[in-house]
Short mmCIF file of N, CA and C in Angstrom, two decimals:
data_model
loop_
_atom_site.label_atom_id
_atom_site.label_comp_id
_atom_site.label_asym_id
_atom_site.label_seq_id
_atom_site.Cartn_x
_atom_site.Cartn_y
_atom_site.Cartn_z
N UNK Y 20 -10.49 21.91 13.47
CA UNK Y 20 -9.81 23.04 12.84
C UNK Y 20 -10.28 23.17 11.40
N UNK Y 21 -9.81 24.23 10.74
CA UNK Y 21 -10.60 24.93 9.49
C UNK Y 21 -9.51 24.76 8.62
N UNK Y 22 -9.33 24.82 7.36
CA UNK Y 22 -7.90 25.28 6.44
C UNK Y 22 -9.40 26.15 5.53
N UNK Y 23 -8.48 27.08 4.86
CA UNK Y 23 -8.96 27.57 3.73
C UNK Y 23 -7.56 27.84 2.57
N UNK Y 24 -7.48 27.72 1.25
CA UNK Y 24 -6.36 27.18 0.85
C UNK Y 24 -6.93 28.23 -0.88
N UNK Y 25 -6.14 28.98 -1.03
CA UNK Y 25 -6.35 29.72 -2.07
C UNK Y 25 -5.50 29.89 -2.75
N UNK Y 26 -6.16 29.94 -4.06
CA UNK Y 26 -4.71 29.63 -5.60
C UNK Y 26 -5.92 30.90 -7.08
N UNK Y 27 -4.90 31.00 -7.47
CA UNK Y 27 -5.18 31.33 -9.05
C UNK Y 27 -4.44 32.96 -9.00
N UNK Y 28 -3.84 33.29 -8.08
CA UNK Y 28 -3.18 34.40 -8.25
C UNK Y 28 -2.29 34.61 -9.03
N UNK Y 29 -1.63 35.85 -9.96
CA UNK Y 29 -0.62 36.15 -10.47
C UNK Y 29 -0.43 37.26 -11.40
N UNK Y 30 0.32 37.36 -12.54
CA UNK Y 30 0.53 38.39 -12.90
C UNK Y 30 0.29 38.41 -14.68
N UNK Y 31 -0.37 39.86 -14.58
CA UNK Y 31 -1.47 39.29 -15.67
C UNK Y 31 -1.81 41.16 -16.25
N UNK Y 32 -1.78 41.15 -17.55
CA UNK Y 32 -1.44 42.77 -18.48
C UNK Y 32 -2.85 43.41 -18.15
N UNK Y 33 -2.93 45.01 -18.49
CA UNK Y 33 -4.37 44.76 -18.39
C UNK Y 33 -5.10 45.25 -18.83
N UNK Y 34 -6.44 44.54 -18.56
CA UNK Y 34 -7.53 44.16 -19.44
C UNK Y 34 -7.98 42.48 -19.38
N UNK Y 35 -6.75 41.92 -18.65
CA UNK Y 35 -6.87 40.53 -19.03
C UNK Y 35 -7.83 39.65 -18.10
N UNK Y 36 -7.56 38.70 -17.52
CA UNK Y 36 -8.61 37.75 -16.37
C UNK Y 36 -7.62 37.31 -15.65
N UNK Y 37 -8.20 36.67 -14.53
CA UNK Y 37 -8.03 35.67 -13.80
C UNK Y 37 -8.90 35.27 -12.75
N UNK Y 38 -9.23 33.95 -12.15
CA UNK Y 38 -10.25 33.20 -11.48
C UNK Y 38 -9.28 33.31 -10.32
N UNK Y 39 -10.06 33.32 -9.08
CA UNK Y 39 -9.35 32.63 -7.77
C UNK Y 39 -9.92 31.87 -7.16
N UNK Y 40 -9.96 30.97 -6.51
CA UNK Y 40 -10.36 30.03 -5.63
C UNK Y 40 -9.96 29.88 -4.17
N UNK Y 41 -10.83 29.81 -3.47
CA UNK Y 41 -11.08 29.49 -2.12
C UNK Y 41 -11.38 27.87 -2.00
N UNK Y 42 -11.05 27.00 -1.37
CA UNK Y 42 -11.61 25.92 -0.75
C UNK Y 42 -11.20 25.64 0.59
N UNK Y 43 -12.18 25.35 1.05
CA UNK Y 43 -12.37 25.54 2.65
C UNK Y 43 -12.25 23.82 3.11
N UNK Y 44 -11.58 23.07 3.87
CA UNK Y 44 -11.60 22.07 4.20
C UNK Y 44 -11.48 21.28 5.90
N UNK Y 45 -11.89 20.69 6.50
CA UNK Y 45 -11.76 20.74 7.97
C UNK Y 45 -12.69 20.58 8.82
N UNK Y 46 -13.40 20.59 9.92
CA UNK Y 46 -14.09 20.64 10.75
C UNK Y 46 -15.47 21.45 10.85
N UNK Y 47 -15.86 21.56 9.50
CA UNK Y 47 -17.42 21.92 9.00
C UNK Y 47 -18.28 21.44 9.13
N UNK Y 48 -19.27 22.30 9.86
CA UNK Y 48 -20.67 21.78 9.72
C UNK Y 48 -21.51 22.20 8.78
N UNK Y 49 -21.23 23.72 8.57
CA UNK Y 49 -22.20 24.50 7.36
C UNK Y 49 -21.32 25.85 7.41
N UNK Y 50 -21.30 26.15 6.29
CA UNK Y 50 -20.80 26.87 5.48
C UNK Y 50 -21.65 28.50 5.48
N UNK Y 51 -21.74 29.41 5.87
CA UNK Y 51 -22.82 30.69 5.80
C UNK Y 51 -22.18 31.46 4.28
N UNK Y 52 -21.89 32.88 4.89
CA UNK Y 52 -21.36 33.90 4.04
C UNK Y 52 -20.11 33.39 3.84
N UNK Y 53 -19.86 33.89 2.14
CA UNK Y 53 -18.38 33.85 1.62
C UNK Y 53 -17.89 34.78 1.14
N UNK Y 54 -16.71 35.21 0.98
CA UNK Y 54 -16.72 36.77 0.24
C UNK Y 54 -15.25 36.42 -0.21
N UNK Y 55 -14.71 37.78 -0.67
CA UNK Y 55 -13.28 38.05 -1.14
C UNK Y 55 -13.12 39.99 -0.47
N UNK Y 56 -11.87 39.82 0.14
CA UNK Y 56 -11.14 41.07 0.23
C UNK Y 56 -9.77 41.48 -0.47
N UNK Y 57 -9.35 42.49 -0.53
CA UNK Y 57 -8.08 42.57 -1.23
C UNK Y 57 -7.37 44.07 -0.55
N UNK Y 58 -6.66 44.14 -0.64
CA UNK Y 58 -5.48 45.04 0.18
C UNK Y 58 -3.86 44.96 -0.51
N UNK Y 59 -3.75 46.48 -0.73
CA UNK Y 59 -3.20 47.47 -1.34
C UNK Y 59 -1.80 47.54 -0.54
N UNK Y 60 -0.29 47.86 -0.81
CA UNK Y 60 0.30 48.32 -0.30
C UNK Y 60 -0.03 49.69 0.46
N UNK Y 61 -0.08 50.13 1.84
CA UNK Y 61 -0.41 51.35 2.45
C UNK Y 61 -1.92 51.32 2.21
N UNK Y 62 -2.53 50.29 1.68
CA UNK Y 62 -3.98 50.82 2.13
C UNK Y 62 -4.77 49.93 2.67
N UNK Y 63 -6.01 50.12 3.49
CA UNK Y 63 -6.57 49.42 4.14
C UNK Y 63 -7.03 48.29 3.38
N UNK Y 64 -7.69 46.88 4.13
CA UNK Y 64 -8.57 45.94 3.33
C UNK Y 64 -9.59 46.48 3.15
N UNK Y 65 -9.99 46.28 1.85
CA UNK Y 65 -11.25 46.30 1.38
C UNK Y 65 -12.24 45.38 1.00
N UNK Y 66 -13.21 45.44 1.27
CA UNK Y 66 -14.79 44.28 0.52
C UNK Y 66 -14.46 44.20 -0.63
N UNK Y 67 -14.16 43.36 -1.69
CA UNK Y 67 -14.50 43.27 -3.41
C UNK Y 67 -16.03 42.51 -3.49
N UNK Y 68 -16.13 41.55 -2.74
CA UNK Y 68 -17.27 40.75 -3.07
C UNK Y 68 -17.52 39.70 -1.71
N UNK Y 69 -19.24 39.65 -2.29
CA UNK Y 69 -19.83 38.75 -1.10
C UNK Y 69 -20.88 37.88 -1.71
N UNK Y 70 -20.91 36.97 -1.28
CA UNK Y 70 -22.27 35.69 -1.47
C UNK Y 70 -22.58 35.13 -0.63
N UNK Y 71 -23.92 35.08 0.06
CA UNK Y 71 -24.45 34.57 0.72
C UNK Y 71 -24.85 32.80 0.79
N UNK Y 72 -25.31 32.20 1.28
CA UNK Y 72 -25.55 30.92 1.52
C UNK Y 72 -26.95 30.60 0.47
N UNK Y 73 -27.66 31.56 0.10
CA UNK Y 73 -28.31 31.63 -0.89
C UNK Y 73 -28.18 32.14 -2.38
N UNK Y 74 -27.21 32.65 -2.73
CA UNK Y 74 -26.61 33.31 -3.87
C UNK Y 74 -26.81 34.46 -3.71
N UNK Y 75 -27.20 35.21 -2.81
CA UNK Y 75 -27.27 36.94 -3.45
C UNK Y 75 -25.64 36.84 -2.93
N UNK Y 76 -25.49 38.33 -4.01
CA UNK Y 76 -24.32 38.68 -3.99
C UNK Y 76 -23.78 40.29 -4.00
N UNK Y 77 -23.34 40.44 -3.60
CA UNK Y 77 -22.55 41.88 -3.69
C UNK Y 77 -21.05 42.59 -4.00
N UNK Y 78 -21.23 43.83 -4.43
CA UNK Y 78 -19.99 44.10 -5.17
C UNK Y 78 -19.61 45.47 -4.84
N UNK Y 79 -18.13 45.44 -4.70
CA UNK Y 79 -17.63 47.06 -4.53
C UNK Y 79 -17.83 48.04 -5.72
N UNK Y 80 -18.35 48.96 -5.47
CA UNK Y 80 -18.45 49.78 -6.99
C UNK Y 80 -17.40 49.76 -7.85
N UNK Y 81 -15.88 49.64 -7.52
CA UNK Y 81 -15.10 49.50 -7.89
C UNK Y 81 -14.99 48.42 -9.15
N UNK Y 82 -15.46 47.02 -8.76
CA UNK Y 82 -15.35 45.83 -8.95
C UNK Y 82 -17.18 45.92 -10.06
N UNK Y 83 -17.79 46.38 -9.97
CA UNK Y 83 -18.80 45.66 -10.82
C UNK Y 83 -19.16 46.09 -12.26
N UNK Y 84 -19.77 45.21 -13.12
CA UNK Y 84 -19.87 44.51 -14.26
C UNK Y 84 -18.65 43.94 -14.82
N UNK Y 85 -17.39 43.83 -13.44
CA UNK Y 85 -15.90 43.17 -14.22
C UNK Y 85 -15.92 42.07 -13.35
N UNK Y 86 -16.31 41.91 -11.94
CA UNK Y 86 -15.86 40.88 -11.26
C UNK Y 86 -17.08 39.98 -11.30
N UNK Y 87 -17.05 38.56 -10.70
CA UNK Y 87 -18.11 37.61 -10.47
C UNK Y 87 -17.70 36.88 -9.41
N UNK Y 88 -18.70 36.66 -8.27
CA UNK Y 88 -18.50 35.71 -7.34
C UNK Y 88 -19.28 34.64 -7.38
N UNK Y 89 -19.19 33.71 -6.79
CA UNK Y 89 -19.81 32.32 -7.28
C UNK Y 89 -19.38 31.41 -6.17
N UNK Y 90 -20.16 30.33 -5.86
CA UNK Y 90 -19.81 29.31 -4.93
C UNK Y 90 -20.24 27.94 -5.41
N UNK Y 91 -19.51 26.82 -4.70
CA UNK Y 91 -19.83 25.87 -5.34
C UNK Y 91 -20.30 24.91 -3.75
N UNK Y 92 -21.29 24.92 -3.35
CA UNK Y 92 -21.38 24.31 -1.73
C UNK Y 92 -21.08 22.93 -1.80
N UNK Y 93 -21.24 22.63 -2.64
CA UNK Y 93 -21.07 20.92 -3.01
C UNK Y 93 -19.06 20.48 -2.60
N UNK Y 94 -18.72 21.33 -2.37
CA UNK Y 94 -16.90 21.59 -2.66
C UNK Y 94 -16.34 22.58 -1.44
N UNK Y 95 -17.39 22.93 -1.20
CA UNK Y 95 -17.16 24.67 -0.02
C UNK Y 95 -16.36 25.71 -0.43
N UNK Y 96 -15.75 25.66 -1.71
CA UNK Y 96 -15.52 26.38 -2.24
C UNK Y 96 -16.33 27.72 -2.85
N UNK Y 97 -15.29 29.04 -2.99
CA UNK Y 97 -15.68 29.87 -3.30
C UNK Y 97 -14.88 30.93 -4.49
N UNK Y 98 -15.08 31.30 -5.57
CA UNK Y 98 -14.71 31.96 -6.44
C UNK Y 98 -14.92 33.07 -6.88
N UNK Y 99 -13.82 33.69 -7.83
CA UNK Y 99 -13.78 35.59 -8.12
C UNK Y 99 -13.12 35.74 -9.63
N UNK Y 100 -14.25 35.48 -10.44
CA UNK Y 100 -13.84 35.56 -11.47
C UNK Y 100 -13.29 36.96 -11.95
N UNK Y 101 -12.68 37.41 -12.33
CA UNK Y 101 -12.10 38.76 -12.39
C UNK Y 101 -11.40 39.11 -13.87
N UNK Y 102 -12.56 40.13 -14.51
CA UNK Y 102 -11.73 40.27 -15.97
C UNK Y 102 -11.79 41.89 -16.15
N UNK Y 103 -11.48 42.37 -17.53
CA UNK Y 103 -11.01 43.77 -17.34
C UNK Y 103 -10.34 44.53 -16.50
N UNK Y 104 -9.22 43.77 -16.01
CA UNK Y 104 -8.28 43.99 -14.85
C UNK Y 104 -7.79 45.38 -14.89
N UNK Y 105 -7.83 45.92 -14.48
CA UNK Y 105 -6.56 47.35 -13.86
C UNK Y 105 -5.72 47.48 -13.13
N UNK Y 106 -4.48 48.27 -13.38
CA UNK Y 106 -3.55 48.10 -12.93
C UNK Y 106 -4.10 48.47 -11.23
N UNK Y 107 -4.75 48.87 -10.85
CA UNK Y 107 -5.56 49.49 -9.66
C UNK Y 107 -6.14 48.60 -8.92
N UNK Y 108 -6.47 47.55 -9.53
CA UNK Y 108 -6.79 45.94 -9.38
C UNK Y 108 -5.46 45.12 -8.34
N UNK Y 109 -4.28 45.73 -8.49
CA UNK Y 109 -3.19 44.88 -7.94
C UNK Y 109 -3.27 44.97 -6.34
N UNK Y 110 -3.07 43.90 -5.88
CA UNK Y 110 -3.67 43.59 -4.24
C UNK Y 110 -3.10 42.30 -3.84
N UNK Y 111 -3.23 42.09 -2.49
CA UNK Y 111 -3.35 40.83 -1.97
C UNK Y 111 -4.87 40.95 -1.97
N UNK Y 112 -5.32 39.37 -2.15
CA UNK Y 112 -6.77 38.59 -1.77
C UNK Y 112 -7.15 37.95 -1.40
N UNK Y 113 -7.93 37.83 -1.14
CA UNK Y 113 -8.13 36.83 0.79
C UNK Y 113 -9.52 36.54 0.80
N UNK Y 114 -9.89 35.19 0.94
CA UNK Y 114 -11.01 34.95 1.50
C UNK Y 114 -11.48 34.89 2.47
N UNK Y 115 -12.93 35.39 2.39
CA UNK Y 115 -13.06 35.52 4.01
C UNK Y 115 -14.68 34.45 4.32
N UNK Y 116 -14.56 33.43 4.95
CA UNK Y 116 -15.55 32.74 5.04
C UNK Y 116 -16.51 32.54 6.55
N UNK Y 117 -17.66 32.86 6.73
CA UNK Y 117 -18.18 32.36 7.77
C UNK Y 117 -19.00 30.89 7.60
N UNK Y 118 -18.32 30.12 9.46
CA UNK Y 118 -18.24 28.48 9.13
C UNK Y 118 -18.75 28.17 10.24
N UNK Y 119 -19.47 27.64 10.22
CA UNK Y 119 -20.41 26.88 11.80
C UNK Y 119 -19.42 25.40 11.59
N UNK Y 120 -18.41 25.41 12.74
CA UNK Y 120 -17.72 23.87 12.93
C UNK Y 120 -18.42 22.80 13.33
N UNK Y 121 -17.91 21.99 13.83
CA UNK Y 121 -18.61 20.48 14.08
C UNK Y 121 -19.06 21.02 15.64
N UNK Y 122 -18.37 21.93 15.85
CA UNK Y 122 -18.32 21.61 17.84
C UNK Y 122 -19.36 22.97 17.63
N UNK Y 123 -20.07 23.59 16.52
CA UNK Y 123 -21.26 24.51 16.95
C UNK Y 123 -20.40 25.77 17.26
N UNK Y 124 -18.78 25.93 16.95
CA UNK Y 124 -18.56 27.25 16.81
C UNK Y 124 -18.64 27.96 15.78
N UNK Y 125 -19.21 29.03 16.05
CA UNK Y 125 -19.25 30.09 14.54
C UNK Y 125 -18.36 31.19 14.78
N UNK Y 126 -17.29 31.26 13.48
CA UNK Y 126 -16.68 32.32 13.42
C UNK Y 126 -16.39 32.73 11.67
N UNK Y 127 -16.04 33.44 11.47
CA UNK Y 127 -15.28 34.00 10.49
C UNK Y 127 -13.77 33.63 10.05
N UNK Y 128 -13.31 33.02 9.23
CA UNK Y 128 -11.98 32.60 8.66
C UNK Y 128 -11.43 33.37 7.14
N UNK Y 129 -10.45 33.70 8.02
CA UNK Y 129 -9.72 33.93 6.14
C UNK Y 129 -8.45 33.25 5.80
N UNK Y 130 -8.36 32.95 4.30
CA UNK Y 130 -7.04 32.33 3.69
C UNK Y 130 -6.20 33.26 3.62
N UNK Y 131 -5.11 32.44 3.15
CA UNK Y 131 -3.80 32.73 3.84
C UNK Y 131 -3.14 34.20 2.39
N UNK Y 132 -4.35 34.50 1.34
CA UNK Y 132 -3.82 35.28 0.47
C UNK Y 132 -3.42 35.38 -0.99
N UNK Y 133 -3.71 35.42 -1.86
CA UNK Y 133 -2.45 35.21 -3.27
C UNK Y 133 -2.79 36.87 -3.74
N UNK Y 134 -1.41 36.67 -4.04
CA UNK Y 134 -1.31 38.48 -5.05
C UNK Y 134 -1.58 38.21 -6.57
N UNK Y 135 -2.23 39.10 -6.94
CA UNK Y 135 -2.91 39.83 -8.65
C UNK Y 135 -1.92 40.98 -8.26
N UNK Y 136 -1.41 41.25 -9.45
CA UNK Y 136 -0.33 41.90 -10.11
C UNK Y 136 -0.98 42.17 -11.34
N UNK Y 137 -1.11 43.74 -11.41
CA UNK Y 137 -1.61 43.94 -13.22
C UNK Y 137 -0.98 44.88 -13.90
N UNK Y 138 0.26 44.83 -14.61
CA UNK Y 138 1.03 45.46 -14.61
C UNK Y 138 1.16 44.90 -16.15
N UNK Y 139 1.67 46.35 -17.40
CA UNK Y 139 2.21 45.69 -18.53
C UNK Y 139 3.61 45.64 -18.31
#
């Protein structure tokens, strides 16, 4: 089995930052794509960001020259640095990781969520 276990959410004026973290722990063999989604009261999930197993990375138009994604494979962790916040910014966020397990299954996993709140 997989956990993915995510923290750094909260509530924060704006303009301001905050980091989130993903760490993935469990029945890994290798680690592929990592990303972040986020979802709106009444609105669908959306892509914010993606990194590949090689570092390229990608960004919602929404999200770029404010957000940063980053991974640390050494940890299986994955991060969303996030500054110049907007109130438009406020969401649940969720990681979403693809994980080749021990037993050679590949699927897609996401954590369980933390809310950004950007509100003065």
């Amino acid at each position: 089995q997989v956990q993915l276990v995510e923290s750094g959410g909260g509530l924060v004026q704006p303009g301001g930052s905050l980091r989130l973290s993903c760490a993935a722990s469990g029945s890994i063999r290798s680690i592929s794509t990592m990303g972040w989604y986020r979802q709106a009261p009444g609105k669908q999930r959306e892509l914010v960001a993606v990194i590949s197993s090689g570092g390229t990375t990608n960004y919602a138009d929404s999200v770029k020259g404010r957000f940063t994604i980053s991974r640390d494979n050494a940890n299986n962790t994955v991060y969303l640095q996030m500054n110049s916040l907007k109130p438009e910014d406020t969401a649940g966020y969720y990681c979403n990781v693809l994980i080749l397990s021990e037993g050679y299954n590949l699927r897609y996993w996401w954590g369980q969520g933390t809310q950004v709140t950007v509100s003065s």
